[in-house]
Amino acid sequence: MVKPMQAMREIELKGHIIDSLLLPRIFDKVMDMEGEFEILQFDIGKNKTDTSYARLMIKGRDNEHLEDIIGELHRLGAQLPEAEDVVVATAPKDKVVPKGFYSTTNHQTYVKIAGEWKQVQNQKMDSMIVIKDGVPSCVTLGHIKKGDQVVIGKKGIRIVPPERPRGHSIFEFMGGQVSSERPSQSLIKQIAEEMLEVKARGGRIVIVGGPAIVHTGGQSALAEMIRNGYVDALLAGNALAAHDIEYNLYGTSLGMNLNTVELAPEGHKHHIYAISEITRAGSIKAAVESGILTGGIMYECVKNNVPFVLAGSIRDDGPLPDVITDTMKAQDMIREQLKGADIVLMMATMLHSIAVGNCLPSSVSTICVDINPSTVTKLMDRGSAQAIGIVTDVGTFLPWLAEELMALKKNKPEACICIKNEPSAKKY
């Protein structure tokens, strides 16, 4: 015999809840969790720009079951009709959160403080909301301090998921999916148009890259994009920089001549030599200034004042002197470079793509390019649902993208007035 639903609570949905698929996701989640729902009110927007409103009664077997369901619906964007102030508790010691703490999503979030809704700053997933001097901010566990006022429970919290783009946009076209079957030429052209539009309004484009960019021959195209002002920050690891520098110094990547696709004599030593030469110079910047490094991705970053963050890992050789081996420090520096980002283009790196995805609010347009479909799938499954995935060889993708950017720049010179990298206040 089916146990009747004993606990009930109302929720509200506001915005473009139909074409953004919020409403069906709510229905699916309730049914997946063996709850029930009843539509109490449903007002559908009549014009394209109109929003819709729905009020639902959610039912659970008991209060505990209902709270589990409400918690999941809240993370999707459902709101509780009552407008109580947010509840806080004091962190008992550094890096320790109070019981019942609220864990953030990557969606834009508001909390109600003294009757006023305030937007949470530095939005990112898997963080806590700390209120200081009346300002709510996302704070990661490693930065929680004793005495911090940490939000607990779900009262007084409103999540606003990103709406589906309206108009001509690659993100409307792709719909957050992963595919290698889409028309490559038109797709890459759309990405180039989006990038050009962002730069024309003075926005920021951040590149996240792996060493396959060099292995597959895409380094010249990325260097060209940096030189022409389409990159505002580069986030990578030791490998991308080391193999880029190896190619510039010795013409090889992991010992293989990229022109002849043959292993060079003693080529397996080249990346060690490359790291050693940069260490001898003192830094990548010093190697550029002294004439040791004369081209490539890292050279263009230095020459064009594009900040880079090289986050180390346990498998690194050397590493290069610019590599940050303190993981927490690297995270903080990555978050700093992601502030104000409009587009983040992730290419050929599962580790860094997922790591950066964890630091991004869902409002940032995110493109993930990888030959391995599981890289893109894992990124989205981890919570970066705003990302679109392109399954292709980055060595083909990058030259094509650079070519499209140059073609568009020639055809629309008036759209390029803001493409200029100013010297950064931070030197990494």
Coordinates of C-alpha atoms in Angstrom, one line a residue:
M1 CA 0.0 0.0 0.0
V2 CA 1.3 3.4 -1.0
K3 CA 1.9 5.7 2.0
P4 CA 0.0 9.0 1.6
M5 CA 1.8 12.2 1.5
Q6 CA 1.7 13.8 4.9
A7 CA 3.9 17.0 4.5
M8 CA 3.2 19.8 2.1
R9 CA 4.8 23.1 1.3
E10 CA 4.4 25.7 -1.5
I11 CA 7.1 26.9 -3.8
E12 CA 7.2 29.6 -6.5
L13 CA 8.9 29.7 -9.9
K14 CA 9.5 33.1 -11.7
G15 CA 11.1 34.1 -15.0
H16 CA 11.3 32.3 -18.3
I17 CA 10.5 29.0 -16.6
I18 CA 9.2 27.3 -19.7
D19 CA 11.8 27.9 -22.4
S20 CA 14.7 27.6 -19.9
L21 CA 13.2 24.2 -19.0
L22 CA 13.1 25.1 -15.3
L23 CA 9.5 23.9 -14.9
P24 CA 9.9 20.4 -16.4
R25 CA 13.1 20.0 -14.4
I26 CA 11.2 20.8 -11.2
F27 CA 8.5 18.2 -12.2
D28 CA 11.1 15.6 -13.0
K29 CA 13.0 16.1 -9.7
V30 CA 9.9 15.8 -7.6
M31 CA 8.9 12.6 -9.3
D32 CA 12.5 11.2 -9.2
M33 CA 12.4 11.8 -5.4
E34 CA 9.0 10.0 -5.1
G35 CA 7.2 13.1 -4.1
E36 CA 4.1 14.7 -5.6
F37 CA 3.2 18.2 -6.9
E38 CA 0.1 20.1 -7.5
I39 CA -0.1 23.3 -9.7
L40 CA -1.9 25.9 -7.7
Q41 CA -1.3 28.9 -10.1
F42 CA 0.3 29.1 -13.5
D43 CA 0.5 32.5 -15.4
I44 CA 2.2 32.2 -18.8
G45 CA 3.9 35.2 -20.4
K46 CA 2.1 36.1 -23.7
N47 CA 5.0 37.8 -25.4
K48 CA 8.6 36.7 -26.0
T49 CA 10.0 39.1 -23.4
D50 CA 7.3 38.3 -20.8
T51 CA 8.1 36.2 -17.8
S52 CA 5.9 33.4 -16.4
Y53 CA 4.9 32.5 -12.8
A54 CA 3.9 29.2 -11.2
R55 CA 3.0 28.3 -7.7
L56 CA 3.2 24.7 -6.8
M57 CA 2.3 22.6 -3.7
I58 CA 5.0 20.1 -3.1
K59 CA 4.2 17.0 -1.1
G60 CA 6.4 14.5 0.7
R61 CA 5.9 11.4 2.9
D62 CA 7.0 13.3 6.0
N63 CA 8.7 16.5 6.9
E64 CA 12.2 15.0 6.4
H65 CA 11.3 13.7 3.0
L66 CA 9.7 17.0 2.1
E67 CA 12.8 19.0 3.2
D68 CA 15.0 16.8 1.0
I69 CA 12.8 17.5 -2.0
I70 CA 12.6 21.3 -1.2
G71 CA 16.3 21.4 -0.9
E72 CA 16.9 20.0 -4.4
L73 CA 14.2 22.2 -5.9
H74 CA 15.7 25.3 -4.2
R75 CA 19.1 24.5 -5.9
L76 CA 17.3 24.4 -9.3
G77 CA 15.8 27.9 -8.7
A78 CA 12.5 27.4 -6.8
Q79 CA 11.7 30.0 -4.2
L80 CA 9.8 29.7 -1.0
P81 CA 6.9 32.2 -0.9
E82 CA 7.6 33.3 2.7
A83 CA 10.1 36.1 2.8
E84 CA 12.0 35.6 6.1
D85 CA 15.4 37.1 6.7
V86 CA 18.4 34.8 6.2
V87 CA 19.6 32.9 9.3
V88 CA 23.3 32.9 10.3
A89 CA 25.5 31.1 12.8
T90 CA 29.0 31.8 14.0
A91 CA 32.0 29.7 12.7
P92 CA 33.5 28.1 15.8
K93 CA 37.1 28.1 14.5
D94 CA 39.1 28.7 11.3
K95 CA 38.1 26.3 8.4
V96 CA 35.1 25.0 10.4
V97 CA 31.5 25.7 9.4
P98 CA 28.5 25.7 11.8
K99 CA 26.1 22.8 11.6
G100 CA 23.4 23.2 8.9
F101 CA 25.5 25.6 6.8
Y102 CA 24.1 26.5 3.4
S103 CA 26.2 25.3 0.4
T104 CA 26.1 27.5 -2.6
T105 CA 25.4 26.8 -6.3
N106 CA 27.1 28.6 -9.1
H107 CA 23.9 30.5 -9.9
Q108 CA 23.3 34.1 -9.0
T109 CA 22.1 34.1 -5.4
Y110 CA 20.4 36.7 -3.2
V111 CA 19.9 36.7 0.6
K112 CA 17.4 38.8 2.6
I113 CA 19.1 40.9 5.3
A114 CA 16.9 43.2 7.5
G115 CA 14.1 43.0 4.9
E116 CA 16.3 43.8 1.9
W117 CA 17.4 41.4 -0.8
K118 CA 21.1 41.6 -1.4
Q119 CA 23.1 39.9 -4.1
V120 CA 25.8 37.5 -3.0
Q121 CA 29.3 38.6 -4.2
N122 CA 31.9 36.4 -5.8
Q123 CA 29.4 33.7 -6.7
K124 CA 30.7 30.1 -7.1
M125 CA 29.7 26.6 -6.2
D126 CA 30.4 24.6 -3.1
S127 CA 31.1 27.6 -0.9
M128 CA 29.5 29.2 2.2
I129 CA 27.8 32.6 2.3
V130 CA 29.5 34.8 4.9
I131 CA 27.8 38.1 5.9
K132 CA 30.2 40.9 6.9
D133 CA 29.2 44.5 7.4
G134 CA 25.8 43.7 5.8
V135 CA 27.5 42.4 2.6
P136 CA 27.0 38.7 1.7
S137 CA 29.9 36.9 -0.1
C138 CA 30.8 33.4 -1.2
V139 CA 33.7 32.1 0.9
T140 CA 35.4 28.7 0.4
L141 CA 36.1 26.5 3.4
G142 CA 39.8 27.2 3.4
H143 CA 39.0 30.9 4.0
I144 CA 36.4 30.6 6.8
K145 CA 37.6 32.4 9.9
K146 CA 36.6 31.9 13.5
G147 CA 33.7 34.3 14.2
D148 CA 32.5 34.6 10.6
Q149 CA 28.7 34.9 10.3
V150 CA 27.8 31.9 8.1
V151 CA 24.4 31.5 6.5
I152 CA 22.6 28.3 7.6
G153 CA 19.4 26.7 6.4
K154 CA 17.4 27.8 3.4
K155 CA 15.3 30.7 4.7
G156 CA 15.8 34.1 3.1
I157 CA 17.8 32.7 0.1
R158 CA 16.8 33.2 -3.5
I159 CA 18.6 31.5 -6.4
V160 CA 18.2 32.9 -9.9
P161 CA 19.4 30.4 -12.6
P162 CA 20.6 31.9 -15.9
E163 CA 17.8 32.4 -18.5
R164 CA 18.1 30.8 -21.9
P165 CA 19.8 33.3 -24.3
R166 CA 17.3 35.1 -26.6
G167 CA 18.3 36.1 -30.0
H168 CA 21.3 35.0 -32.2
S169 CA 23.8 33.4 -29.8
I170 CA 26.0 30.3 -29.9
F171 CA 24.8 29.5 -26.4
E172 CA 21.1 29.4 -27.6
F173 CA 22.2 27.3 -30.6
M174 CA 24.1 24.8 -28.6
G175 CA 21.8 24.6 -25.6
G176 CA 24.4 23.4 -23.2
Q177 CA 24.9 20.1 -25.1
V178 CA 28.0 18.1 -26.1
S179 CA 28.3 17.0 -29.7
S180 CA 30.8 16.4 -32.4
E181 CA 28.1 16.4 -35.1
R182 CA 27.5 20.1 -35.4
P183 CA 28.7 22.1 -38.4
S184 CA 32.2 23.0 -37.4
Q185 CA 32.7 26.0 -39.7
S186 CA 29.5 27.8 -38.7
L187 CA 30.1 26.9 -35.1
I188 CA 33.6 28.3 -34.9
K189 CA 32.5 31.4 -36.7
Q190 CA 29.8 31.9 -34.1
I191 CA 32.4 31.5 -31.3
A192 CA 34.6 34.1 -33.1
E193 CA 31.6 36.5 -33.4
E194 CA 30.9 36.1 -29.7
M195 CA 34.5 36.8 -28.8
L196 CA 34.6 39.9 -31.1
E197 CA 31.4 41.2 -29.5
V198 CA 32.8 40.8 -26.0
K199 CA 36.1 42.6 -26.9
A200 CA 34.2 45.4 -28.7
R201 CA 32.4 46.2 -25.4
G202 CA 35.5 46.0 -23.4
G203 CA 34.8 42.6 -21.9
R204 CA 37.2 39.9 -20.8
I205 CA 38.1 36.5 -22.4
V206 CA 40.0 33.9 -20.3
I207 CA 41.7 30.9 -21.8
V208 CA 42.2 27.7 -19.9
G209 CA 44.7 25.5 -21.8
G210 CA 46.4 22.1 -21.7
P211 CA 49.7 20.9 -23.3
A212 CA 47.8 19.2 -26.2
I213 CA 47.5 22.7 -27.6
V214 CA 51.3 22.5 -28.3
H215 CA 51.4 18.7 -29.1
T216 CA 48.7 19.1 -31.8
G217 CA 50.2 22.2 -33.4
G218 CA 47.8 24.8 -32.1
Q219 CA 50.4 27.0 -30.2
S220 CA 51.0 29.4 -33.1
A221 CA 47.3 30.2 -33.4
L222 CA 46.9 30.8 -29.6
A223 CA 50.0 33.0 -29.7
E224 CA 48.4 35.0 -32.5
M225 CA 45.2 35.4 -30.6
I226 CA 47.2 36.7 -27.6
R227 CA 49.2 39.1 -29.8
N228 CA 46.0 40.4 -31.4
G229 CA 44.3 41.1 -28.0
Y230 CA 41.7 38.3 -27.8
V231 CA 43.1 36.9 -24.5
D232 CA 42.9 38.7 -21.2
A233 CA 44.3 35.9 -19.0
L234 CA 45.8 32.5 -19.4
L235 CA 45.2 29.7 -16.9
A236 CA 47.2 26.5 -17.3
G237 CA 49.7 24.2 -15.7
N238 CA 53.4 23.6 -15.9
A239 CA 53.0 21.3 -18.9
L240 CA 51.5 23.9 -21.4
A241 CA 54.2 26.4 -20.6
A242 CA 57.1 23.9 -20.6
H243 CA 56.2 22.4 -23.9
D244 CA 55.5 25.8 -25.5
I245 CA 58.9 26.9 -24.4
E246 CA 60.5 23.6 -25.5
Y247 CA 59.0 24.1 -29.0
N248 CA 60.4 27.6 -29.2
L249 CA 63.8 26.6 -28.1
Y250 CA 64.2 23.2 -29.8
G251 CA 61.4 22.8 -32.3
T252 CA 60.0 19.8 -30.4
S253 CA 57.1 19.0 -28.0
L254 CA 57.9 16.1 -25.7
G255 CA 60.8 15.4 -27.9
M256 CA 58.9 15.1 -31.1
N257 CA 59.6 17.4 -34.1
L258 CA 56.1 18.9 -34.8
N259 CA 57.1 19.5 -38.5
T260 CA 58.4 16.1 -39.3
V261 CA 56.4 14.2 -36.6
E262 CA 59.6 12.3 -35.8
L263 CA 61.4 11.9 -32.5
A264 CA 64.4 14.1 -32.3
P265 CA 67.7 12.6 -31.2
E266 CA 67.9 12.8 -27.4
G267 CA 64.6 14.7 -27.7
H268 CA 63.2 13.2 -24.5
K269 CA 65.6 15.6 -22.6
H270 CA 64.3 18.7 -24.3
H271 CA 61.5 19.6 -21.9
I272 CA 64.0 19.3 -19.0
Y273 CA 66.5 21.5 -20.8
A274 CA 63.6 24.0 -21.4
I275 CA 62.7 24.2 -17.8
S276 CA 66.4 24.4 -16.8
E277 CA 67.0 27.4 -19.1
I278 CA 64.1 29.3 -17.8
T279 CA 65.1 28.6 -14.3
R280 CA 68.7 29.8 -15.1
A281 CA 67.2 33.0 -16.4
G282 CA 65.0 33.4 -13.3
S283 CA 61.5 33.5 -14.8
I284 CA 59.7 33.3 -18.0
K285 CA 59.6 37.1 -18.2
A286 CA 63.3 37.4 -17.6
A287 CA 63.9 34.8 -20.3
V288 CA 61.9 37.0 -22.7
E289 CA 63.6 40.2 -21.7
S290 CA 67.1 38.6 -22.1
G291 CA 66.3 37.2 -25.5
I292 CA 66.4 33.5 -24.6
L293 CA 62.7 33.1 -25.3
T294 CA 61.7 34.7 -28.6
G295 CA 58.2 33.4 -29.5
G296 CA 55.3 31.2 -28.5
I297 CA 52.4 31.4 -26.1
M298 CA 54.2 32.4 -23.0
Y299 CA 56.4 34.9 -24.9
E300 CA 53.3 36.7 -26.2
C301 CA 51.7 36.8 -22.7
V302 CA 54.8 38.6 -21.4
K303 CA 55.1 40.9 -24.4
N304 CA 51.4 41.9 -24.3
N305 CA 51.0 42.1 -20.6
V306 CA 48.6 39.2 -20.4
P307 CA 48.6 37.8 -16.9
F308 CA 49.0 34.0 -16.5
V309 CA 48.5 31.6 -13.7
L310 CA 50.4 28.3 -13.9
A311 CA 49.0 25.9 -11.2
G312 CA 51.3 23.0 -10.4
S313 CA 50.5 19.3 -9.9
I314 CA 52.2 16.3 -8.4
R315 CA 53.4 15.0 -11.8
D316 CA 55.3 18.2 -12.8
D317 CA 58.9 18.1 -13.8
G318 CA 60.9 21.0 -12.5
P319 CA 58.6 22.8 -12.4
L320 CA 59.2 26.2 -14.1
P321 CA 59.9 29.0 -11.6
D322 CA 56.6 30.7 -12.4
V323 CA 54.5 27.6 -11.5
I324 CA 52.5 28.0 -8.2
T325 CA 52.9 24.8 -6.2
D326 CA 50.7 25.9 -3.3
T327 CA 47.3 24.7 -4.4
M328 CA 45.3 27.1 -2.3
K329 CA 47.3 30.1 -3.5
A330 CA 46.8 28.9 -7.1
Q331 CA 43.0 28.7 -6.5
D332 CA 43.0 32.3 -5.2
M333 CA 45.0 33.6 -8.1
I334 CA 42.8 31.8 -10.6
R335 CA 39.6 33.3 -9.0
E336 CA 41.2 36.7 -9.2
Q337 CA 41.8 36.4 -12.9
L338 CA 38.2 35.1 -13.4
K339 CA 36.7 38.3 -12.0
G340 CA 34.7 40.1 -14.6
A341 CA 35.2 37.3 -17.2
D342 CA 32.6 37.3 -20.0
I343 CA 33.8 34.2 -21.9
V344 CA 36.0 31.3 -20.6
L345 CA 37.4 29.1 -23.4
M346 CA 38.7 25.8 -22.0
M347 CA 40.8 23.6 -24.3
A348 CA 42.3 20.2 -24.0
T349 CA 42.6 19.9 -20.2
M350 CA 40.3 18.0 -18.0
L351 CA 42.0 18.9 -14.7
H352 CA 42.1 22.6 -15.2
S353 CA 38.7 22.9 -17.0
I354 CA 36.9 21.3 -14.1
A355 CA 38.9 23.2 -11.5
V356 CA 38.2 26.6 -13.2
G357 CA 34.5 25.5 -13.8
N358 CA 34.2 25.2 -10.0
C359 CA 35.3 28.8 -9.6
L360 CA 32.9 30.3 -12.1
P361 CA 29.4 31.6 -11.7
S362 CA 26.9 30.2 -14.1
S363 CA 26.4 33.6 -15.8
V364 CA 29.8 33.3 -17.5
S365 CA 29.7 32.0 -21.0
T366 CA 31.8 28.8 -21.0
I367 CA 33.1 26.8 -24.0
C368 CA 34.9 23.5 -23.5
V369 CA 36.9 22.0 -26.4
D370 CA 38.3 18.5 -26.1
I371 CA 38.9 15.4 -28.2
N372 CA 37.6 13.3 -25.3
P373 CA 33.8 13.6 -24.8
S374 CA 34.1 12.6 -21.2
T375 CA 36.0 15.8 -20.4
V376 CA 33.1 17.9 -21.4
T377 CA 30.5 15.6 -19.8
K378 CA 32.4 15.6 -16.5
L379 CA 32.6 19.4 -16.5
M380 CA 28.8 19.7 -16.9
D381 CA 28.0 16.9 -14.5
R382 CA 30.2 18.7 -11.9
G383 CA 27.8 21.6 -12.1
S384 CA 29.0 23.8 -14.9
A385 CA 25.7 23.3 -16.8
Q386 CA 26.2 26.7 -18.6
A387 CA 29.1 25.2 -20.6
I388 CA 28.8 24.2 -24.2
G389 CA 30.9 21.3 -25.4
I390 CA 32.7 20.8 -28.7
V391 CA 34.3 17.4 -29.2
T392 CA 37.2 18.0 -31.7
D393 CA 41.0 18.2 -32.1
V394 CA 42.2 21.4 -30.5
G395 CA 45.0 21.5 -33.1
T396 CA 42.3 21.9 -35.8
F397 CA 40.0 24.1 -33.7
L398 CA 42.5 26.8 -32.7
P399 CA 43.9 27.7 -36.2
W400 CA 40.4 27.8 -37.5
L401 CA 39.3 30.1 -34.7
A402 CA 42.2 32.4 -35.2
E403 CA 41.5 32.6 -38.9
E404 CA 37.8 33.4 -38.3
L405 CA 38.8 36.2 -35.8
M406 CA 41.1 37.8 -38.3
A407 CA 38.5 37.6 -41.1
L408 CA 35.8 39.2 -38.9
K409 CA 38.2 41.9 -37.8
K410 CA 38.8 42.8 -41.4
N411 CA 35.1 42.9 -42.2
K412 CA 34.1 44.7 -39.0
P413 CA 36.9 47.0 -38.0
E414 CA 34.5 49.2 -36.1
A415 CA 33.9 46.3 -33.7
C416 CA 37.5 46.1 -32.7
I417 CA 38.1 49.4 -31.0
C418 CA 38.3 47.9 -27.5
I419 CA 40.7 45.1 -28.3
K420 CA 43.7 46.2 -26.2
N421 CA 45.5 44.6 -23.3
E422 CA 46.5 47.0 -20.7
P423 CA 49.4 46.2 -18.3
S424 CA 48.2 44.1 -15.4
A425 CA 48.7 45.3 -11.8
K426 CA 49.6 41.7 -10.9
K427 CA 52.7 39.9 -12.2
Y428 CA 52.7 36.1 -12.1

